PDB file of C-alpha atoms in Angstrom:
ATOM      1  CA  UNK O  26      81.682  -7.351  25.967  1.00 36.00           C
ATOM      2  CA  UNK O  27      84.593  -6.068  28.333  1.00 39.00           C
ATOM      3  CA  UNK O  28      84.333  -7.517  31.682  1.00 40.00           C
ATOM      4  CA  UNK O  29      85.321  -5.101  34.627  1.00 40.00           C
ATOM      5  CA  UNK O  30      88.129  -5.305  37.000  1.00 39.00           C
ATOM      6  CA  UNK O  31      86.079  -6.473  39.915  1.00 40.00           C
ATOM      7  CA  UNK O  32      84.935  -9.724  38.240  1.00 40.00           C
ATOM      8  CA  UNK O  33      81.134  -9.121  37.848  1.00 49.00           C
ATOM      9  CA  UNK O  34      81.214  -5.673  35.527  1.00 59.00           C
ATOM     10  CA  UNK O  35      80.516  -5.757  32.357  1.00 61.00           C
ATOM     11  CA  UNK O  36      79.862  -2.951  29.650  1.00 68.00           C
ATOM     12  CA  UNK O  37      78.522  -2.811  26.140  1.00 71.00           C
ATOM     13  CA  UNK O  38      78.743   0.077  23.619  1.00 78.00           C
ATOM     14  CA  UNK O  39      76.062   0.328  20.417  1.00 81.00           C
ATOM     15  CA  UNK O  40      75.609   3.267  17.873  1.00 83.00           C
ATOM     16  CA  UNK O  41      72.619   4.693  20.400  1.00 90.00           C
ATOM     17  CA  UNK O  42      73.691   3.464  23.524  1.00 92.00           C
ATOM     18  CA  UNK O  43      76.119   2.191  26.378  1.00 90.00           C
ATOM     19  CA  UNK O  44      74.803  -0.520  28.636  1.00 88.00           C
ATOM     20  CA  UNK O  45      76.962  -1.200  32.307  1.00 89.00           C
ATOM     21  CA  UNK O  46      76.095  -3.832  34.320  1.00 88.00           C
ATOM     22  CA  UNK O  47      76.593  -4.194  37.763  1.00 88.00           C
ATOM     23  CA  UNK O  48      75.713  -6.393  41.015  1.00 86.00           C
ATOM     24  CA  UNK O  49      74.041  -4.749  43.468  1.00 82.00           C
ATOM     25  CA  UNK O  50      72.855  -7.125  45.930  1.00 81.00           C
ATOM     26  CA  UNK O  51      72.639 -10.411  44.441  1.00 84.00           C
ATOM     27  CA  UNK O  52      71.151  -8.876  41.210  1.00 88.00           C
ATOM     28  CA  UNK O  53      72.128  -8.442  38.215  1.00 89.00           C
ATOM     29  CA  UNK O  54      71.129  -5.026  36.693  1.00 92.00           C
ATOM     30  CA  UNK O  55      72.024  -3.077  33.222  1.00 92.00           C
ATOM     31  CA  UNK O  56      71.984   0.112  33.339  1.00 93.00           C
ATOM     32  CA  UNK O  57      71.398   1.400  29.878  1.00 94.00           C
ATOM     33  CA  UNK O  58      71.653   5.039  28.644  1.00 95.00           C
ATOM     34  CA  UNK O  59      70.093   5.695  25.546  1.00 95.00           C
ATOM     35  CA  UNK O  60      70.478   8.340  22.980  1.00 94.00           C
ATOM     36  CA  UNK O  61      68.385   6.982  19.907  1.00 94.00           C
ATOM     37  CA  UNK O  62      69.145   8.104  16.255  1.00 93.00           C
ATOM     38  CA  UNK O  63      66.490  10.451  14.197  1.00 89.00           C
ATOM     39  CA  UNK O  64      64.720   7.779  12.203  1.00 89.00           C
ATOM     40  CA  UNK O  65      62.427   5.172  12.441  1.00 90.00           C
ATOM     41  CA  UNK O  66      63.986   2.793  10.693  1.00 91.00           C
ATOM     42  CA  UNK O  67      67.152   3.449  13.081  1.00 93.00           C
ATOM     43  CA  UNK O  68      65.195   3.200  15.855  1.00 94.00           C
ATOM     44  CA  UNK O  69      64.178  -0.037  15.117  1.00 94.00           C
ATOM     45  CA  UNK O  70      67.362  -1.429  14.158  1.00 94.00           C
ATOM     46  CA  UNK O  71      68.043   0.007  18.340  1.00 95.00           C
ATOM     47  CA  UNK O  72      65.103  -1.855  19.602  1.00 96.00           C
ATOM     48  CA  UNK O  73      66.083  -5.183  17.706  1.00 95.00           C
ATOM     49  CA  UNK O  74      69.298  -5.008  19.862  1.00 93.00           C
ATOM     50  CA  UNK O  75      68.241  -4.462  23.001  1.00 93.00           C
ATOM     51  CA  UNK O  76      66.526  -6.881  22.807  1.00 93.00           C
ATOM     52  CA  UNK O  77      68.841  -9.499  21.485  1.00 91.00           C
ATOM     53  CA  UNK O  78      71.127  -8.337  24.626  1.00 88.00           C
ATOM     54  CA  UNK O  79      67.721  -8.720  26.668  1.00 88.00           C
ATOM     55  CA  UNK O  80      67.141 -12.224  25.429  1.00 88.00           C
ATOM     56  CA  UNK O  81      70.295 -13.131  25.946  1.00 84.00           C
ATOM     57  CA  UNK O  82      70.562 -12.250  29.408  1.00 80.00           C
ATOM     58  CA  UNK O  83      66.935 -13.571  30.812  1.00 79.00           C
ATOM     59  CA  UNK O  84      67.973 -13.511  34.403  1.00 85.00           C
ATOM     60  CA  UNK O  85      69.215  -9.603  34.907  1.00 90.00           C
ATOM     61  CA  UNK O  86      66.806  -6.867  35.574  1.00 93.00           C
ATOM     62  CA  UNK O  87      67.230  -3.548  33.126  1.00 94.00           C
ATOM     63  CA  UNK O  88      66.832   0.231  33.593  1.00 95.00           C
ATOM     64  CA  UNK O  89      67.056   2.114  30.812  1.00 96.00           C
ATOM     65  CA  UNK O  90      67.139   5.756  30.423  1.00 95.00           C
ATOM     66  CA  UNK O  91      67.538   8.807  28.477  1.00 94.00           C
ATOM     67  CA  UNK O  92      66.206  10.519  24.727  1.00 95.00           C
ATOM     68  CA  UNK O  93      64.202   7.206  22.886  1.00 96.00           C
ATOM     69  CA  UNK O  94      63.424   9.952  19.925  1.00 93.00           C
ATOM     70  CA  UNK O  95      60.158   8.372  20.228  1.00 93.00           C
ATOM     71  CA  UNK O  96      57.139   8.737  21.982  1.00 93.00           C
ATOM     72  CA  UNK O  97      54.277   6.142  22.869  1.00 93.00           C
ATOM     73  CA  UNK O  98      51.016   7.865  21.975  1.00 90.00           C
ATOM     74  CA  UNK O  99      50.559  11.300  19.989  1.00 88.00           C
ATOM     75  CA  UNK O 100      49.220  12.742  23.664  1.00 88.00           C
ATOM     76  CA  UNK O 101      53.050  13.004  23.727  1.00 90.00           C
ATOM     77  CA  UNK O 102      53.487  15.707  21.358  1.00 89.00           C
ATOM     78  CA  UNK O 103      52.459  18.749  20.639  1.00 84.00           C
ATOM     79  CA  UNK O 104      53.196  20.556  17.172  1.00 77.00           C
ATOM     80  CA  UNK O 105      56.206  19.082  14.534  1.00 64.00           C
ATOM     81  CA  UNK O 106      59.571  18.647  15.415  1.00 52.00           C
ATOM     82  CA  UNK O 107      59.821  14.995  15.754  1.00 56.00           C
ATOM     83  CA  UNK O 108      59.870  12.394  13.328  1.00 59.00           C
ATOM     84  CA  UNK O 109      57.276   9.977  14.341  1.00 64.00           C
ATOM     85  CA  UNK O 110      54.885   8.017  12.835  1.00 81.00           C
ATOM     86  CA  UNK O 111      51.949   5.874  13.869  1.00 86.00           C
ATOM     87  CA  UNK O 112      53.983   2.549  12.975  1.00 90.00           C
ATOM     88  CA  UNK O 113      57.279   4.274  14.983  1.00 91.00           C
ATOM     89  CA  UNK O 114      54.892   4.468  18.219  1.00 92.00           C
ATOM     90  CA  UNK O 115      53.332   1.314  17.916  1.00 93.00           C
ATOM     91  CA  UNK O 116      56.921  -0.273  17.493  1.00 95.00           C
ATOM     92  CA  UNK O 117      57.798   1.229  20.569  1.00 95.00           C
ATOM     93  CA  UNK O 118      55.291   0.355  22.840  1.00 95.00           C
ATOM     94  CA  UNK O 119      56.024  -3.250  21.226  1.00 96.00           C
ATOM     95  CA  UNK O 120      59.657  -2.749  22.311  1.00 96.00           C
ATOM     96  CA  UNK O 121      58.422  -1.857  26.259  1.00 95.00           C
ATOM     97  CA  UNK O 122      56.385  -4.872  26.030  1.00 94.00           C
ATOM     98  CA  UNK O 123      58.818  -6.999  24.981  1.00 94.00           C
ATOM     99  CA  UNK O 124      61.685  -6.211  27.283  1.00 94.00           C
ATOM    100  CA  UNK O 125      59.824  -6.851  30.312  1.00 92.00           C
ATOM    101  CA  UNK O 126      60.348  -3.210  31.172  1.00 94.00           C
ATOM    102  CA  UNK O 127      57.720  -0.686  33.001  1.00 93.00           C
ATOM    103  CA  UNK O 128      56.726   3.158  31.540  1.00 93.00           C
ATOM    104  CA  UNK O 129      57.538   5.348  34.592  1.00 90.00           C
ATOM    105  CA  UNK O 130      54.720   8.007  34.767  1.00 85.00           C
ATOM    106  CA  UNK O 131      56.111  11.419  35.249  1.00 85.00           C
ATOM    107  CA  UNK O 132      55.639  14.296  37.612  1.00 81.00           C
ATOM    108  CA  UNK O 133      56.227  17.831  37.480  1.00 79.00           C
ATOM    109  CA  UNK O 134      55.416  18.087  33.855  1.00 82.00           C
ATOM    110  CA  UNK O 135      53.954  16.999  30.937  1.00 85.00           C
ATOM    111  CA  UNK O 136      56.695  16.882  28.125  1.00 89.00           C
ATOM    112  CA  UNK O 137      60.859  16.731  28.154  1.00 91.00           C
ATOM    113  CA  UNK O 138      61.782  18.178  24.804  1.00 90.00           C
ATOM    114  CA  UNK O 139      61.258  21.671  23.565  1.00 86.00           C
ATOM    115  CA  UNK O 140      61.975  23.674  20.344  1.00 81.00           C
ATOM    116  CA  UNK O 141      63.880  26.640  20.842  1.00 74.00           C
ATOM    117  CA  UNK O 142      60.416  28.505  19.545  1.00 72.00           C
ATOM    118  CA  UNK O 143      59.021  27.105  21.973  1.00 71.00           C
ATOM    119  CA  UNK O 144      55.907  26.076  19.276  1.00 75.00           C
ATOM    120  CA  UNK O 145      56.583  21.977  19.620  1.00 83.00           C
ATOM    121  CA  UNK O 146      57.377  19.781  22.261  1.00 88.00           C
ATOM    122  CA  UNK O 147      57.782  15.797  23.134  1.00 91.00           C
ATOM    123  CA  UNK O 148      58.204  13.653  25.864  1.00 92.00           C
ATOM    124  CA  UNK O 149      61.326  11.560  24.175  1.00 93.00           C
ATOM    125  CA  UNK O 150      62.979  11.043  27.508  1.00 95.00           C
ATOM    126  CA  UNK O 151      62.130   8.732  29.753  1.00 95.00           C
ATOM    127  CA  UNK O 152      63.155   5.656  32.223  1.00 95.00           C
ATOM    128  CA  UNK O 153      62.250   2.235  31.358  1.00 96.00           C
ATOM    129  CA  UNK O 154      62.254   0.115  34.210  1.00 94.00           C
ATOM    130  CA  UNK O 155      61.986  -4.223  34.874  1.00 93.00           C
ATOM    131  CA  UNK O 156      59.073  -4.942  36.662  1.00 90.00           C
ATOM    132  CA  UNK O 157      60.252  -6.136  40.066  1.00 89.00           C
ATOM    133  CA  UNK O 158      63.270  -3.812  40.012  1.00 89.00           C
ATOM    134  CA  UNK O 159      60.350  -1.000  40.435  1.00 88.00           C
ATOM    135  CA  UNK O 160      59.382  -3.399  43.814  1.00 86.00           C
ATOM    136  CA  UNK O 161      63.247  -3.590  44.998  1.00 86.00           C
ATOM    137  CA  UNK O 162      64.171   0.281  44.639  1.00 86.00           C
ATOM    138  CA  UNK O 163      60.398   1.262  45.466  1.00 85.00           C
ATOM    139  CA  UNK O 164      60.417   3.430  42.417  1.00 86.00           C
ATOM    140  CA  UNK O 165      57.472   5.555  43.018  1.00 83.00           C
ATOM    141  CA  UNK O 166      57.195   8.024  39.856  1.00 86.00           C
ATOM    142  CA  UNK O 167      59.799   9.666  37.851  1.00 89.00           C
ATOM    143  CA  UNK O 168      60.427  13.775  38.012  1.00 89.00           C
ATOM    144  CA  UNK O 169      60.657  15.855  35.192  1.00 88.00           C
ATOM    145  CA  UNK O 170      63.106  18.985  36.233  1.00 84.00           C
ATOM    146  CA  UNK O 171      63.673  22.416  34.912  1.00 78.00           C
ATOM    147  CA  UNK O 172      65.461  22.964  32.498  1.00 73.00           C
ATOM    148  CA  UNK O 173      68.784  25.293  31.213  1.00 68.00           C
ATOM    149  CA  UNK O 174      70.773  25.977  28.487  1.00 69.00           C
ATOM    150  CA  UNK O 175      69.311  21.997  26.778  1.00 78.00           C
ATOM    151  CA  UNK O 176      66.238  21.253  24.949  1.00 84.00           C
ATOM    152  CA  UNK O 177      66.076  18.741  27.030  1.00 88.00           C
ATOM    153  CA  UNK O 178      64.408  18.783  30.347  1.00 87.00           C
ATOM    154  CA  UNK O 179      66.657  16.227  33.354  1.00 89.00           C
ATOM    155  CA  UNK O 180      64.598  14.083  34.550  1.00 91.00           C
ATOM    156  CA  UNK O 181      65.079  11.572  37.541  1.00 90.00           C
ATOM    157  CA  UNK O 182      63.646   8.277  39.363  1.00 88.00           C
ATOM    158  CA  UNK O 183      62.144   8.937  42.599  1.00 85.00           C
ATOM    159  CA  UNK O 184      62.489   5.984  45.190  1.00 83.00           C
ATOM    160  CA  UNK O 185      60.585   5.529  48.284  1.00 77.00           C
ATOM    161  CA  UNK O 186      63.374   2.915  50.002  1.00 66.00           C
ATOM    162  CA  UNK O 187      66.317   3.339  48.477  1.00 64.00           C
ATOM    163  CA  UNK O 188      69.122   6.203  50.559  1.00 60.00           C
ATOM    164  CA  UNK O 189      71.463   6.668  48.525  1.00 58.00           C
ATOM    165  CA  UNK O 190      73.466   8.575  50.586  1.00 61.00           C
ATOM    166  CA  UNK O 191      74.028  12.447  51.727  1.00 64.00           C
ATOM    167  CA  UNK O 192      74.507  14.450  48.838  1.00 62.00           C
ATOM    168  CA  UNK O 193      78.178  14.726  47.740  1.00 68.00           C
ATOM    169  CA  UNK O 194      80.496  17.967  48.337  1.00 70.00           C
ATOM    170  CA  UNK O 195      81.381  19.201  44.873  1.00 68.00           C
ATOM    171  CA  UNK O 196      84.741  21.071  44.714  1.00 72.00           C
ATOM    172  CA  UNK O 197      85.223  23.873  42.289  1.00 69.00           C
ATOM    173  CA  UNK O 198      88.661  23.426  40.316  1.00 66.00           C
ATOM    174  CA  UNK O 199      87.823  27.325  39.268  1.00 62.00           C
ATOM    175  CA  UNK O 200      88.211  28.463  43.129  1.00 73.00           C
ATOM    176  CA  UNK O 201      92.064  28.015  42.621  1.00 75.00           C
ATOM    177  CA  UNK O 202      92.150  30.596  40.239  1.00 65.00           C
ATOM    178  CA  UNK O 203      90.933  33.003  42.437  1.00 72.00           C
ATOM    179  CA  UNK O 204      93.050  35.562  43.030  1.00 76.00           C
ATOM    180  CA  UNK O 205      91.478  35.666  47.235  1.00 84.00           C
ATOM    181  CA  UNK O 206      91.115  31.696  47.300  1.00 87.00           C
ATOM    182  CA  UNK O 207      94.172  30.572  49.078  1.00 90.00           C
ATOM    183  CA  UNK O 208      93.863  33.705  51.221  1.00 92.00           C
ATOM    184  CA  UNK O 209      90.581  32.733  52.192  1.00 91.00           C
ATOM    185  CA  UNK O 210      91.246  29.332  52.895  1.00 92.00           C
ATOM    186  CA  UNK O 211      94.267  30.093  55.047  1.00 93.00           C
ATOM    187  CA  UNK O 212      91.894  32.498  57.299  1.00 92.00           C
ATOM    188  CA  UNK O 213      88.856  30.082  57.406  1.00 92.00           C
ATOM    189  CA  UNK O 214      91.261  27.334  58.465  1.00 93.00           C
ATOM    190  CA  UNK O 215      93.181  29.545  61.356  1.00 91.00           C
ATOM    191  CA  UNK O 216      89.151  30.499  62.544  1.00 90.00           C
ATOM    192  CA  UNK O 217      88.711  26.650  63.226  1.00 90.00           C
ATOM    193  CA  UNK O 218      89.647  25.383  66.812  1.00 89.00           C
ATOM    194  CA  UNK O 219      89.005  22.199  67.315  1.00 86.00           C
ATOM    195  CA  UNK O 220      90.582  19.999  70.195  1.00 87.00           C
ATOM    196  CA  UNK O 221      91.312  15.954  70.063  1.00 86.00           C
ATOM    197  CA  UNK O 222      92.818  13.765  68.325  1.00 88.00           C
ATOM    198  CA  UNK O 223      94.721  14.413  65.087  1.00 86.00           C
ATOM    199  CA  UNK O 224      92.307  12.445  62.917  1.00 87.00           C
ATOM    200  CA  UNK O 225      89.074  13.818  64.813  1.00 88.00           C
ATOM    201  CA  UNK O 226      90.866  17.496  64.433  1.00 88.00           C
ATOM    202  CA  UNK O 227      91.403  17.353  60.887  1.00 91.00           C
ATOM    203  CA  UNK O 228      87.816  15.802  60.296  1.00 89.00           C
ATOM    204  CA  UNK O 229      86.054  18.254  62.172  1.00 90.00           C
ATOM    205  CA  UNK O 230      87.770  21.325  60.486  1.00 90.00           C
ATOM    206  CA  UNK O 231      87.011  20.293  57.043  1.00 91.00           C
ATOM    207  CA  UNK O 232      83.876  19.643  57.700  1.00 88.00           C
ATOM    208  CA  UNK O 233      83.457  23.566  58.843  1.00 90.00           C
ATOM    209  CA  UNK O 234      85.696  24.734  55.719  1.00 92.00           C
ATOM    210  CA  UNK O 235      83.315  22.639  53.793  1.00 89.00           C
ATOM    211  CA  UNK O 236      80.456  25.098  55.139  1.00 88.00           C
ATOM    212  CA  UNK O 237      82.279  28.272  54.716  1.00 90.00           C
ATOM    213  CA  UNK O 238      83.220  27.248  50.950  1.00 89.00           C
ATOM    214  CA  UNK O 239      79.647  27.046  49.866  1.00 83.00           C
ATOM    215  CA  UNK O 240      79.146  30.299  51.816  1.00 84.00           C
ATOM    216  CA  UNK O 241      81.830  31.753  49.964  1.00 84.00           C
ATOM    217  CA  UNK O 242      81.116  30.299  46.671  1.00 76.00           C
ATOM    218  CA  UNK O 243      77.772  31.868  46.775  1.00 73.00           C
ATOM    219  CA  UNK O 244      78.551  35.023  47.291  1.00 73.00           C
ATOM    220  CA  UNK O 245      81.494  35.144  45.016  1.00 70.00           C
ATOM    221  CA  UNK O 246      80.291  33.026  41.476  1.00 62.00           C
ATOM    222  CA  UNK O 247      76.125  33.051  43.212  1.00 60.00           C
ATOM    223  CA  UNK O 248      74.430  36.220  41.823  1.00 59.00           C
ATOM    224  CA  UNK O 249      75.207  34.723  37.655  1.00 64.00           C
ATOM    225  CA  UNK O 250      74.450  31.631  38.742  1.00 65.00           C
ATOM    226  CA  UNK O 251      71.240  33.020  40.412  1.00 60.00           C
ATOM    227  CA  UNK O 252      70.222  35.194  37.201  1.00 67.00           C
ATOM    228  CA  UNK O 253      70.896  32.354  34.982  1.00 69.00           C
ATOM    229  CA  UNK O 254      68.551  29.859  37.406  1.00 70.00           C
ATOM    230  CA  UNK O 255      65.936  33.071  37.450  1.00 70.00           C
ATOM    231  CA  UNK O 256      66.125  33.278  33.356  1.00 72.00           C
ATOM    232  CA  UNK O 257      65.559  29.511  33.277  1.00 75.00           C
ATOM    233  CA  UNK O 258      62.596  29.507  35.379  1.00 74.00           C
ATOM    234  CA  UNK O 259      60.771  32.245  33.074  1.00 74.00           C
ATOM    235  CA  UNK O 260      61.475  29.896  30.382  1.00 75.00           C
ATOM    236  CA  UNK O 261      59.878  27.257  31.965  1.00 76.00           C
ATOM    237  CA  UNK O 262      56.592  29.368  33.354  1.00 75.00           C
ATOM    238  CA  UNK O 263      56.610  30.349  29.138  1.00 72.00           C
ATOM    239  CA  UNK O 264      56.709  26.571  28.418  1.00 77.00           C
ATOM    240  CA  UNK O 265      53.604  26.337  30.470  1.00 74.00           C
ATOM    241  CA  UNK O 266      52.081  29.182  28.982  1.00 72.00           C
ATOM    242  CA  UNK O 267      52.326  27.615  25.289  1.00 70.00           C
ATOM    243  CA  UNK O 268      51.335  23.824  26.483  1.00 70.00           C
ATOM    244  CA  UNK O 269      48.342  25.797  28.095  1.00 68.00           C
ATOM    245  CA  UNK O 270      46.886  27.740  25.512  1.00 63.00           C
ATOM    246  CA  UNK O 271      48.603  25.806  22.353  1.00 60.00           C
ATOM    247  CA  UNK O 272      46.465  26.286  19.351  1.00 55.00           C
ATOM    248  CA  UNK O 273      45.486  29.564  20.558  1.00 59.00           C
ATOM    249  CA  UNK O 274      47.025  32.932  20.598  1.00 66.00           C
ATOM    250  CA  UNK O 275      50.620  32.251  21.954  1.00 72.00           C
ATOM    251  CA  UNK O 276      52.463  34.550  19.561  1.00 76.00           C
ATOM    252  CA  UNK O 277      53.282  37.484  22.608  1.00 78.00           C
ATOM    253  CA  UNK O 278      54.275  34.379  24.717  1.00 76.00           C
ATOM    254  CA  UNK O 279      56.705  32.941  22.228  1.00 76.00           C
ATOM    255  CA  UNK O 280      58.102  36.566  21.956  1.00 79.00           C
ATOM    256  CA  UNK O 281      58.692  36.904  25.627  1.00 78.00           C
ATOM    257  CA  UNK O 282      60.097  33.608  25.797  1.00 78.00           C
ATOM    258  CA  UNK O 283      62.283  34.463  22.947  1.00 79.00           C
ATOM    259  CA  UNK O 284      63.774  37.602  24.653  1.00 80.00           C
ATOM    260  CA  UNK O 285      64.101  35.468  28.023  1.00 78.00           C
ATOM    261  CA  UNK O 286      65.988  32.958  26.301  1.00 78.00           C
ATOM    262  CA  UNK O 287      68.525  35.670  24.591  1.00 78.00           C
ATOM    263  CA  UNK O 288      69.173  36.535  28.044  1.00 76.00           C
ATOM    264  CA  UNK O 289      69.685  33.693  29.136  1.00 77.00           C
ATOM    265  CA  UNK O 290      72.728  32.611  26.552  1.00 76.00           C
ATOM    266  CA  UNK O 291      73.489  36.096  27.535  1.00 71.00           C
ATOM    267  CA  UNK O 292      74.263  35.193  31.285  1.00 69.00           C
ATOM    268  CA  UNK O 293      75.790  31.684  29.823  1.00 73.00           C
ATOM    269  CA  UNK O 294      78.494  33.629  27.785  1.00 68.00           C
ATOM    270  CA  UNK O 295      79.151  35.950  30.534  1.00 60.00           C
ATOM    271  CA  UNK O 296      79.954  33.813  33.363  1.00 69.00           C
ATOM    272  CA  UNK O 297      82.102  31.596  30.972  1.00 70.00           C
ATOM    273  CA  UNK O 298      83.741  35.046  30.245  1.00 59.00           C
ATOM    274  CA  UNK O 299      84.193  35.469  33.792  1.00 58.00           C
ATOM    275  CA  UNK O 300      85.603  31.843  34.936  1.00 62.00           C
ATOM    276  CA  UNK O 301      88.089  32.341  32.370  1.00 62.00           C
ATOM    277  CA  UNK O 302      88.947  35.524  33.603  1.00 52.00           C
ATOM    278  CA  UNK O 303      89.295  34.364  36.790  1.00 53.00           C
ATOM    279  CA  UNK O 304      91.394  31.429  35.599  1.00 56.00           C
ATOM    280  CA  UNK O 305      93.807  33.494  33.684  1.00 53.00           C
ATOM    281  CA  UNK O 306      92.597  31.112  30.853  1.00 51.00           C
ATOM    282  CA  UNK O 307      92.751  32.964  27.055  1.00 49.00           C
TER     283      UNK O 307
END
């Protein structure tokens, strides 16, 4: 146990996971990201310590997140792929009860792992949440997302009182590698006239070069990023497809999912190609 330079942070490290807690007001929470091994009999050597750590630490609140490797109930899975047993679920759900913790239902879908054939498919990722941490953040369901180049679907916690915020500005480190960036910037900047004080000035003008970045950014790096996104999505509608009619006649489906997926890495390799192009990177 390392405790953090602001007095009240502490952070654990296991074979499966990395646990940080923090304070956020008054409370004491541990937030816990999980990446569990293969096996059962792993797996329950994970659950044994979390739950050492949890009875160790009766008065903080825990959310825990990520792949479990296991799932609760064989509604969870279609096809093979995952090493799971009857004993391996009911060990689980034993491990939810005992940490106090709550089973987020999802939304937007029914399962967060797929084969690259497409022909199985798991829900192995999930949140696990304390009880009256779901009142505090009013947790109302968790989302299960679309997903890329990963097996894995994202998935996310949707709150009902928490604002965390606007969304963050992401800068590109690429964009300086662009042989029109600092050109561009240069002209955006001598577009902006703003009048007032030096700190109002400045604020004011990168909050429109913000704006004309993202404009810029679309148009120059968008349309890969937009096939890639479109690829994706077929993907996804194929996923659907094959949960839908599973058991059934899926083998054109799988096909088509199969060539959509090709492209896909296709579009990957190519816009990697193209960064590093860009970047003058070999």
């Amino acid at each position: 146990m390392e405790e953090g330079h602001s007095g009240f942070n502490f952070h654990f490290r296991g074979r499966s996971y990395v646990d940080i807690r923090v304070r956020w007001k008054g409370l004491q929470i541990n937030l816990v990201n999980i990446y569990a091994p293969g096996s059962t009999s792993d797996r329950r050597v994970l659950w044994s310590e979390l739950l050492v750590l949890g009875a160790a630490s009766s008065d903080v609140l825990w959310c825990l997140g990520g792949d479990f490797n296991e799932v609760t109930a064989r509604e969870e899975r279609l096809g093979g792929g995952i090493n799971s047993s009857r004993r391996g679920m009911e060990e689980f759900r034993d491990f939810i009860g005992s940490m106090g913790v709550e089973d987020i239902p999802c939304v937007g879908g029914k399962f967060t792992w797929f084969k690259d054939n497409g022909k199985s498919m798991s829900r192995i990722d999930r949140f696990l949440v304390s009880k009256s941490l779901l009142d505090v953040w009013g947790v109302v369901d968790l989302r299960i997302g679309k997903r890329d180049i990963s097996d894995h679907t994202p998935i996310r916690l949707k709150f009902k009182f928490i604002d965390w915020g606007p969304k963050p500005f992401r800068f590109n480190n690429a964009w300086f590698k662009h042989d029109e960036f600092k050109f561009f910037i240069k002209e955006e900047w001598a577009k902006l006239s703003v009048k007032g004080r030096g700190d109002f000035v400045l604020f004011e003008k990168l909050k429109g070069l913000k704006e004309s970045l993202k404009v810029w950014n679309r148009e120059t790096f968008g349309w890969i990023d937009l096939k890639v996104e479109k690829e994706a999505e077929m993907i996804n509608d194929m996923d659907v497809l094959v949960v839908d009619k599973f058991g059934g006649s899926i083998d054109d489906i799988i096909e088509k999912r199969r060539e959509a997926f090709s492209e896909f890495r296709n579009m990957i390799n190519l816009k990697e190609c193209m960064l590093r192009l860009r970047s003058r990177q070999l």
